[in-house]
């Protein structure tokens, strides 16, 4: 709603108050998690301004599970997924946006099917496929089903279609082939879409849990989410502060990136959401 | 460019993505249906065609019905609540209230967290006796309650977490739609002497309808797809009180290795999602005007 009908006076004060109350409720669980992680265990449920700060919870967590390895695995996973996606999605989106090949509509409908039936739902058969390929318990195995992203193809195709066709023609007159045109004209002009897609993809795969849980069964391949689960399950009921420290650690990089590039993140999610 | 050129380039460019889509979406979907009509291969018994036996077994399985009913209540409990909250959040953030950047940040942050981290954080609230809820209740003389261990409360606990995580995500879509709305609508309404509530009810809300439906479809998919917290916190228990369809599939497939039955359950899930897709394309796209 624009300024013309914005609330005034008491109404506005009340609404601001309500909005802030909700915001405080919303952020409280996370603030609480931060509190517990940075204080000694005896302050987990006792709030005092003078509670001593400590990093020992993080140190204990870091030492009692191979978190360094988990970080490396997650990093390798999101990088691999994103790289594969960018290549495949770019090529396919270009084909669907600019080439009138036979069967294009049907092929595109087949792509869109994945928006409803995501790999997350086809756990069983995809696991069997990986087993046949000998890719169980590998990072490639976790990444493979996500390379061809229907969401990415859809998003990028929209962007490509909106670019003026004259740019194409101009480049073609100068003797550039389709791939060169794609690389020199389309990709640079679609940058905001790429950034949006990349942020959404990285957050999704950093946070993904069930599929990696099924595919991995060793420290060498487990991403952070699965590692955190294994850790919390073993430590059950032992030391709450250490678990919160581990939890915070696992979402730390993404959370920090989000806080730093907040506007970029939110705008990317917005851009990705408008179809 | 000639027709032949377009064909060759088009297909070559689309081929890598199409091949992987076929391998990890279309083929497994077909294979799921195939497997649902066959028995699970065991050591001495290869898989054989069993007709509708698996479906018969499913219909007679009380756990399946429990999962379906749970999933229904889970969807009913989470979707309207998170959509309503998302809308309110978006309206607040869009009105230039004091500190709106901070508000937006607070609302959106849970979205960036992994569901598994959310589960860990909330587990602490729900832990009997030691957990925060019980500590507060204890201060007022309440008894220790095993929130996640009680069949009556477990699903509600999981729903609260889900709403907390999802509302901020849906807010984004409303916010995008609100920002795209022409400001002169509100100006004209103000001149006509129209109140805020009337304006919302007669103009804003109807204009947001496409967004609401988009969010709705996504939320329904999410209610079936996102079960990380259930697997991590309860595994569907206690006594199947929190079992959802995908959790059950996971259990049947990877705990009991009954591939055929897991495939049968997956067919049900695919049918539900397919029905949703059909509903979206046939009904909604026709009835909603994007003007």
XYZ file of C-alpha atoms in Angstrom:
566
model
C 0.000 0.000 0.000
C 1.420 3.356 -0.850
C 1.757 6.455 1.275
C -1.680 7.816 0.393
C -3.428 5.283 2.612
C -0.635 4.666 5.078
C -1.766 4.630 8.711
C -1.331 7.793 10.736
C -1.180 8.791 14.368
C -2.226 6.196 16.917
C -3.018 3.579 14.298
C 0.471 3.847 12.938
C 2.019 3.569 16.382
C -0.037 0.486 17.134
C 0.896 -1.137 13.861
C 4.556 -0.379 14.314
C 4.350 -1.918 17.750
C 2.647 -5.056 16.427
C 5.134 -5.381 13.589
C 8.028 -5.131 16.019
C 6.501 -7.581 18.446
C 6.185 -10.132 15.677
C 9.746 -9.430 14.555
C 11.077 -9.973 18.064
C 9.163 -13.252 18.358
C 10.451 -14.289 14.979
C 14.099 -13.649 15.686
C 13.988 -14.860 19.303
C 14.771 -18.548 18.643
C 17.863 -17.588 16.718
C 18.971 -15.006 19.270
C 18.478 -17.607 21.916
C 20.619 -20.060 19.940
C 23.375 -17.449 19.714
C 23.111 -16.769 23.451
C 23.505 -20.429 24.371
C 26.350 -21.007 21.962
C 28.441 -18.142 23.290
C 27.915 -18.749 27.002
C 28.999 -21.527 29.372
C 26.474 -24.374 29.683
C 25.220 -23.246 33.099
C 23.786 -20.122 31.454
C 21.809 -22.087 28.861
C 18.570 -21.297 30.646
C 19.681 -18.509 32.938
C 19.800 -15.078 31.458
C 22.125 -12.618 33.038
C 23.738 -9.565 31.522
C 26.979 -10.455 33.252
C 27.232 -14.002 32.000
C 30.777 -14.558 30.758
C 31.229 -14.938 27.014
C 33.088 -17.982 25.755
C 34.100 -19.706 22.562
C 34.729 -23.030 24.226
C 31.445 -24.516 23.010
C 32.616 -24.018 19.462
C 36.015 -25.480 20.253
C 34.450 -28.577 21.812
C 32.075 -29.054 18.882
C 34.850 -28.547 16.349
C 36.980 -31.166 18.053
C 34.365 -33.805 18.721
C 33.238 -34.172 15.096
C 35.023 -33.756 11.768
C 33.344 -30.444 10.996
C 36.269 -29.256 8.883
C 35.677 -32.194 6.565
C 31.911 -31.541 6.545
C 32.530 -27.931 5.569
C 34.769 -29.059 2.748
C 32.131 -31.540 1.549
C 29.337 -28.975 1.615
C 31.548 -26.494 -0.163
C 32.431 -29.041 -2.855
C 28.772 -30.019 -3.173
C 27.319 -26.537 -3.641
C 30.117 -25.573 -6.030
C 29.649 -28.680 -8.109
C 25.868 -28.360 -8.238
C 26.041 -24.699 -9.165
C 28.695 -25.196 -11.854
C 26.794 -28.066 -13.453
C 23.528 -26.173 -13.263
C 24.907 -23.001 -14.785
C 26.258 -24.791 -17.842
C 23.250 -27.040 -18.507
C 20.659 -24.418 -17.673
C 22.272 -21.779 -19.874
C 22.426 -24.048 -22.912
C 18.898 -25.355 -22.496
C 17.381 -21.951 -21.746
C 19.017 -20.552 -24.878
C 17.624 -23.405 -26.957
C 14.098 -22.898 -25.620
C 14.220 -19.123 -25.920
C 15.702 -18.690 -29.375
C 15.519 -21.854 -31.511
C 12.317 -23.091 -33.022
C 13.267 -26.727 -33.134
C 10.812 -29.519 -33.750
C 9.153 -30.729 -30.543
C 10.144 -27.665 -28.563
C 6.801 -27.253 -26.834
C 6.690 -30.887 -25.750
C 10.287 -30.794 -24.570
C 9.570 -27.665 -22.558
C 6.487 -29.228 -21.008
C 8.676 -32.165 -19.995
C 11.079 -29.738 -18.344
C 8.291 -28.034 -16.421
C 7.185 -31.375 -15.001
C 10.185 -31.206 -12.712
C 8.750 -28.142 -10.972
C 6.107 -30.429 -9.494
C 7.983 -33.716 -9.298
C 11.276 -32.688 -7.795
C 14.135 -35.126 -7.296
C 13.430 -34.860 -3.558
C 10.302 -36.935 -4.017
C 11.831 -39.674 -6.182
C 14.249 -40.787 -3.460
C 13.904 -44.505 -3.968
C 14.364 -44.832 -7.713
C 17.097 -42.223 -7.838
C 18.953 -44.087 -5.135
C 18.679 -47.293 -7.178
C 20.003 -45.454 -10.226
C 22.966 -44.166 -8.229
C 23.617 -47.672 -6.949
C 23.750 -48.958 -10.527
C 26.158 -46.196 -11.470
C 28.304 -46.931 -8.427
C 27.808 -43.392 -7.161
C 26.365 -44.100 -3.728
C 28.334 -42.316 -1.019
C 29.925 -39.840 -3.422
C 29.455 -36.096 -3.652
C 28.809 -36.408 -7.390
C 25.990 -38.752 -6.478
C 24.332 -36.143 -4.268
C 24.701 -33.498 -6.956
C 23.751 -35.402 -10.105
C 19.934 -35.352 -9.864
C 19.995 -31.572 -9.414
C 22.147 -30.597 -12.393
C 19.257 -30.157 -14.814
C 17.234 -27.592 -12.901
C 13.802 -26.961 -14.429
C 13.525 -23.902 -12.239
C 16.771 -22.503 -13.640
C 15.822 -23.263 -17.234
C 12.474 -21.577 -16.752
C 13.940 -18.515 -15.064
C 16.705 -17.996 -17.595
C 14.492 -18.664 -20.595
C 12.225 -15.830 -19.450
C 15.212 -13.522 -19.199
C 16.628 -14.533 -22.581
C 13.274 -14.068 -24.266
C 13.046 -10.519 -22.998
C 16.327 -9.490 -24.577
C 15.841 -7.699 -27.911
C 16.341 -9.992 -30.882
C 18.122 -7.212 -32.766
C 21.194 -7.863 -30.609
C 21.310 -11.369 -32.044
C 20.958 -10.157 -35.571
C 23.665 -7.565 -35.142
C 26.059 -10.179 -33.771
C 25.185 -12.605 -36.540
C 25.884 -9.993 -39.193
C 29.343 -9.731 -37.732
C 29.739 -13.435 -38.294
C 29.315 -14.779 -34.747
C 27.955 -18.325 -34.331
C 25.161 -19.237 -31.889
C 27.463 -20.278 -29.051
C 29.516 -17.138 -29.405
C 26.373 -15.021 -29.378
C 25.201 -16.829 -26.269
C 28.472 -16.225 -24.506
C 29.063 -12.639 -25.643
C 25.526 -11.259 -25.685
C 23.081 -13.308 -23.653
C 25.125 -14.410 -20.672
C 26.445 -10.927 -19.788
C 23.010 -9.348 -20.161
C 21.351 -11.952 -17.952
C 23.696 -11.342 -15.040
C 21.072 -10.363 -12.455
C 19.171 -13.554 -13.200
C 22.341 -15.585 -12.788
C 23.060 -13.977 -9.432
C 19.494 -14.644 -8.295
C 19.588 -18.245 -9.403
C 23.015 -18.823 -7.872
C 21.974 -17.494 -4.468
C 18.799 -19.563 -4.426
C 20.662 -22.668 -5.567
C 23.491 -22.299 -3.061
C 21.121 -21.762 -0.147
C 19.006 -24.702 -1.224
C 21.893 -27.142 -1.491
C 23.705 -25.868 1.573
C 20.542 -26.655 3.504
C 19.408 -29.829 1.771
C 19.218 -32.787 4.111
C 17.142 -35.845 3.252
C 18.710 -36.773 -0.070
C 22.313 -36.379 1.157
C 21.337 -38.360 4.253
C 20.301 -41.262 2.037
C 23.210 -41.097 -0.388
C 26.079 -40.644 2.059
C 27.311 -42.964 4.751
C 30.829 -41.829 5.521
C 32.632 -38.809 6.900
C 34.324 -38.211 3.544
C 31.098 -37.381 1.744
C 28.676 -36.140 4.391
C 27.666 -32.501 3.994
C 27.223 -30.264 7.044
C 23.507 -30.853 7.455
C 23.951 -34.613 7.689
C 27.066 -34.244 9.810
C 25.202 -31.972 12.199
C 22.407 -34.509 12.465
C 24.827 -37.346 13.216
C 26.569 -35.182 15.791
C 23.382 -34.046 17.520
C 22.025 -37.593 17.559
C 25.132 -38.965 19.278
C 25.373 -36.111 21.733
C 21.723 -36.393 22.647
C 20.930 -34.953 26.020
C 24.570 -34.294 26.788
C 25.598 -30.739 26.310
C 23.110 -28.362 24.885
C 25.502 -25.464 24.451
C 27.804 -27.546 22.288
C 24.967 -28.610 20.012
C 23.802 -25.035 19.541
C 27.380 -24.020 18.804
C 27.605 -26.758 16.167
C 24.238 -25.727 14.749
C 25.290 -22.122 14.505
C 28.577 -23.124 12.954
C 26.892 -25.155 10.225
C 24.654 -22.364 9.093
C 27.245 -19.701 9.919
C 28.734 -18.968 6.493
C 25.361 -18.773 4.808
C 23.915 -16.695 7.631
C 26.830 -14.261 7.598
C 26.643 -13.992 3.809
C 22.945 -13.301 4.147
C 23.404 -10.617 6.776
C 26.106 -8.920 4.709
C 24.309 -9.071 1.374
C 20.802 -8.893 2.735
C 19.317 -6.764 -0.016
C 20.914 -8.830 -2.736
C 19.599 -12.037 -1.169
C 16.059 -10.794 -0.741
C 15.955 -9.283 -4.207
C 17.266 -12.519 -5.664
C 14.587 -14.553 -3.952
C 12.023 -12.032 -5.193
C 13.323 -12.177 -8.742
C 13.387 -15.953 -8.649
C 9.843 -16.022 -7.335
C 8.211 -13.934 -10.010
C 7.430 -16.304 -12.789
C 18.902 -19.490 -39.910
C 17.386 -22.443 -41.745
C 14.895 -24.834 -40.215
C 17.461 -27.653 -40.163
C 19.889 -25.403 -38.363
C 17.342 -24.503 -35.758
C 16.574 -28.168 -35.213
C 20.180 -29.216 -34.857
C 21.236 -26.340 -32.607
C 18.061 -26.408 -30.556
C 18.302 -30.084 -29.775
C 22.049 -30.115 -29.226
C 21.779 -27.271 -26.750
C 18.827 -28.744 -24.917
C 20.121 -32.297 -24.984
C 22.421 -32.405 -21.921
C 19.730 -30.963 -19.663
C 17.015 -33.106 -21.225
C 19.090 -36.254 -20.799
C 19.639 -35.613 -17.090
C 16.028 -34.654 -16.588
C 14.981 -37.878 -18.235
C 17.410 -39.879 -16.104
C 16.449 -38.350 -12.759
C 12.854 -37.205 -13.191
C 10.970 -38.911 -16.005
C 12.566 -42.335 -15.929
C 12.331 -42.728 -12.141
C 8.718 -41.561 -12.263
C 7.858 -44.245 -14.825
C 9.986 -46.786 -13.031
C 8.126 -46.034 -9.790
C 4.842 -46.949 -11.420
C 6.406 -50.107 -12.875
C 7.826 -51.151 -9.509
C 4.527 -50.594 -7.766
C 3.077 -53.497 -9.786
C 5.913 -55.848 -8.878
C 7.115 -57.514 -5.723
C 10.326 -56.494 -3.979
C 13.259 -58.648 -5.069
C 14.691 -60.579 -2.129
C 17.717 -62.806 -1.948
C 16.184 -65.983 -3.357
C 13.135 -64.478 -4.957
C 13.394 -62.232 -7.988
C 10.822 -59.501 -8.470
C 7.615 -60.731 -10.123
C 4.486 -59.065 -11.447
C 1.891 -58.964 -8.677
C -0.815 -56.788 -10.205
C -2.537 -54.596 -7.647
C -1.296 -56.531 -4.609
C 0.869 -53.658 -3.414
C -2.037 -51.245 -3.692
C -4.254 -53.690 -1.862
C -1.647 -53.893 0.873
C -1.426 -50.119 1.012
C -5.159 -49.657 1.417
C -5.146 -52.174 4.230
C -2.163 -50.546 5.928
C -3.318 -48.332 8.798
C 0.034 -46.515 8.806
C -0.592 -45.342 5.251
C -3.932 -43.836 6.234
C -2.370 -42.294 9.286
C 0.326 -40.722 7.106
C -2.277 -39.386 4.718
C -4.425 -37.949 7.503
C -1.376 -36.494 9.246
C -0.205 -34.930 6.009
C -3.643 -33.435 5.519
C -3.697 -31.868 8.979
C -0.103 -30.802 8.612
C -1.009 -28.967 5.399
C -4.155 -27.460 6.917
C -2.251 -26.416 10.015
C 0.727 -24.843 8.299
C -0.394 -23.400 4.976
C -3.156 -20.895 5.882
C -1.200 -19.759 8.931
C 2.027 -19.140 7.063
C 0.272 -17.469 4.142
C -1.701 -15.146 6.426
C 1.416 -14.267 8.396
C 3.363 -13.757 5.184
C 0.753 -11.332 3.908
C 0.703 -9.347 7.138
C 4.499 -9.234 7.212
C 4.648 -8.056 3.615
C 2.093 -5.306 4.236
C 4.033 -4.094 7.263
C 7.367 -4.156 5.543
C 5.884 -2.420 2.523
C 4.386 0.383 4.606
C 7.207 2.596 5.578
C 7.115 1.687 9.265
C 10.046 2.639 11.477
C 12.957 0.248 10.992
C 11.421 -1.654 8.117
C 14.799 -3.011 6.999
C 15.174 -4.642 10.407
C 11.673 -5.984 10.297
C 12.294 -7.548 6.922
C 15.541 -9.025 8.170
C 13.882 -10.549 11.225
C 11.036 -12.042 9.225
C 13.218 -13.452 6.490
C 16.151 -14.881 8.457
C 14.576 -18.276 9.339
C 14.326 -18.933 5.602
C 18.099 -19.004 5.222
C 18.567 -21.611 7.947
C 18.657 -25.303 7.111
C 15.576 -27.144 8.342
C 17.890 -29.420 10.273
C 19.332 -26.456 12.188
C 15.811 -25.197 12.824
C 15.018 -28.626 14.239
C 17.985 -28.416 16.621
C 17.010 -24.949 17.790
C 13.397 -25.870 18.408
C 14.280 -29.174 19.991
C 15.610 -27.174 22.858
C 12.276 -25.447 23.359
C 10.468 -28.758 23.350
C 12.815 -30.869 25.465
C 10.914 -32.062 28.528
C 11.791 -30.436 31.826
C 15.072 -28.908 30.663
C 13.636 -27.184 27.588
C 12.638 -23.546 27.548
C 8.871 -24.064 27.368
C 8.922 -26.357 30.367
C 11.234 -24.030 32.269
C 8.726 -21.229 31.805
C 5.807 -23.486 32.633
C 7.732 -24.811 35.617
C 8.071 -21.287 36.963
C 4.273 -21.125 37.053
C 3.965 -24.579 38.576
C 3.319 -26.505 35.348
C 4.402 -30.105 35.032
C 7.093 -31.360 32.670
C 5.637 -32.304 29.292
C 7.227 -34.400 26.608
C 6.027 -32.213 23.747
C 7.590 -34.281 20.983
C 6.935 -37.580 22.737
C 3.220 -37.101 23.121
C 1.044 -38.183 20.162
C -1.357 -35.330 20.929
C 1.163 -32.525 20.681
C 3.920 -33.759 18.373
C 2.365 -32.741 15.055
C 1.445 -29.295 16.351
C 5.039 -28.790 17.520
C 6.343 -29.620 14.066
C 3.773 -27.300 12.490
C 4.902 -24.346 14.590
C 8.465 -24.846 13.385
C 7.337 -25.045 9.793
C 5.275 -21.870 9.978
C 8.206 -20.107 11.597
C 10.514 -21.153 8.797
C 8.184 -20.655 5.822
C 6.254 -17.441 6.529
C 9.223 -15.167 5.787
C 9.852 -16.976 2.541
C 6.296 -16.457 1.346
C 6.445 -12.838 2.488
C 9.008 -12.223 -0.244
C 6.538 -13.060 -2.996
C 3.874 -10.787 -1.537
C 6.414 -8.051 -1.120
C 7.442 -8.323 -4.768
C 3.807 -8.126 -5.831
C 3.048 -5.188 -3.533
C 6.012 -3.241 -4.831
C 4.860 -3.798 -8.397
C 1.471 -2.289 -7.602
C 0.923 1.195 -9.047
C 0.804 3.792 -6.236
C -1.890 5.835 -7.966
C -4.431 3.167 -7.020
C -4.094 4.095 -3.358
C -4.032 7.788 -4.205
C -7.233 7.501 -6.183
C -8.831 5.495 -3.383
C -7.767 8.112 -0.836
C -9.374 10.854 -2.906
C -12.559 8.836 -3.118
C -12.532 8.660 0.670
C -11.988 4.919 0.776
C -10.702 3.497 4.069
C -7.643 1.331 4.451
C -9.510 -1.839 5.229
C -11.884 -1.364 2.317
C -8.948 -0.677 0.043
C -7.216 -3.826 1.186
C -10.330 -5.928 0.850
C -11.502 -4.555 -2.499
C -8.257 -3.690 -4.262
C -5.047 -5.012 -2.724
C -6.198 -8.495 -1.834
C -7.861 -9.236 -5.191
C -4.812 -7.909 -7.006
C -2.635 -10.209 -4.922
C -4.694 -13.241 -5.894
C -2.209 -14.599 -8.457
C 0.530 -14.330 -5.828
C -1.616 -16.032 -3.227
C -2.268 -18.935 -5.563
C 1.357 -19.195 -6.561
C 2.332 -19.281 -2.902
C -0.461 -21.722 -2.160
C 0.702 -24.218 -4.768
C 4.278 -23.927 -3.520
C 3.150 -24.335 0.054
C 1.224 -27.492 -0.756
C 4.215 -28.973 -2.556
C 6.324 -27.988 0.446
C 3.959 -29.694 2.873
C 4.628 -32.980 1.094
C 8.260 -32.458 0.221
C 9.963 -30.816 3.196
C 10.159 -33.396 5.976
C 13.749 -32.931 7.191
C 12.635 -31.862 10.638
C 10.296 -34.814 11.018
C 12.998 -37.303 10.052
C 15.464 -35.637 12.406
C 13.253 -35.031 15.427
C 10.644 -37.759 15.606
C 11.157 -40.149 12.702
C 7.372 -40.183 12.430
C 6.823 -41.209 16.022
C 5.678 -41.580 18.675
C 3.397 -44.349 17.538
C 3.192 -42.887 14.018
C 1.584 -39.720 15.345
C 3.811 -37.508 13.195
C 4.368 -39.756 10.189
C 3.973 -37.923 6.874
C 3.845 -39.528 3.441
C 7.457 -38.850 2.480
C 8.691 -39.863 5.920
C 6.880 -43.148 5.501
C 8.407 -43.656 2.041
C 11.844 -42.994 3.493
C 11.215 -45.491 6.277
C 9.783 -48.216 4.070
C 12.560 -47.854 1.513
C 15.644 -47.300 3.594
C 14.822 -48.961 6.897
C 12.917 -52.018 5.646
C 14.195 -52.043 2.053
C 10.735 -52.791 0.722
C 11.239 -51.132 -2.655
C 7.932 -52.239 -4.138
C 5.855 -50.838 -1.298
C 7.907 -47.633 -1.236
C 7.244 -47.302 -4.976
C 3.524 -47.790 -4.398
C 3.516 -45.040 -1.777
C 5.534 -42.818 -4.108
C 2.908 -43.325 -6.809
C 0.342 -41.954 -4.355
C 2.539 -38.959 -3.665
C 3.097 -38.383 -7.395
C -0.637 -38.654 -8.000
C -1.267 -36.002 -5.343
C 1.347 -33.683 -6.803
C 0.120 -34.379 -10.338
C -3.432 -33.577 -9.294
C -2.168 -30.327 -7.848
C -0.407 -29.505 -11.126
C -3.554 -30.253 -13.080
C -5.598 -28.104 -10.735
C -3.123 -25.275 -11.186
C -3.037 -25.419 -14.976
C -6.669 -26.161 -15.700
C -8.548 -24.264 -13.029
C -6.417 -21.494 -11.647
C -4.729 -20.284 -14.817
C -8.118 -19.848 -16.431
C -9.928 -18.165 -13.604
C -7.328 -15.740 -12.411
C -6.860 -12.616 -14.440
C -3.508 -11.000 -14.258
C -4.822 -7.537 -14.943
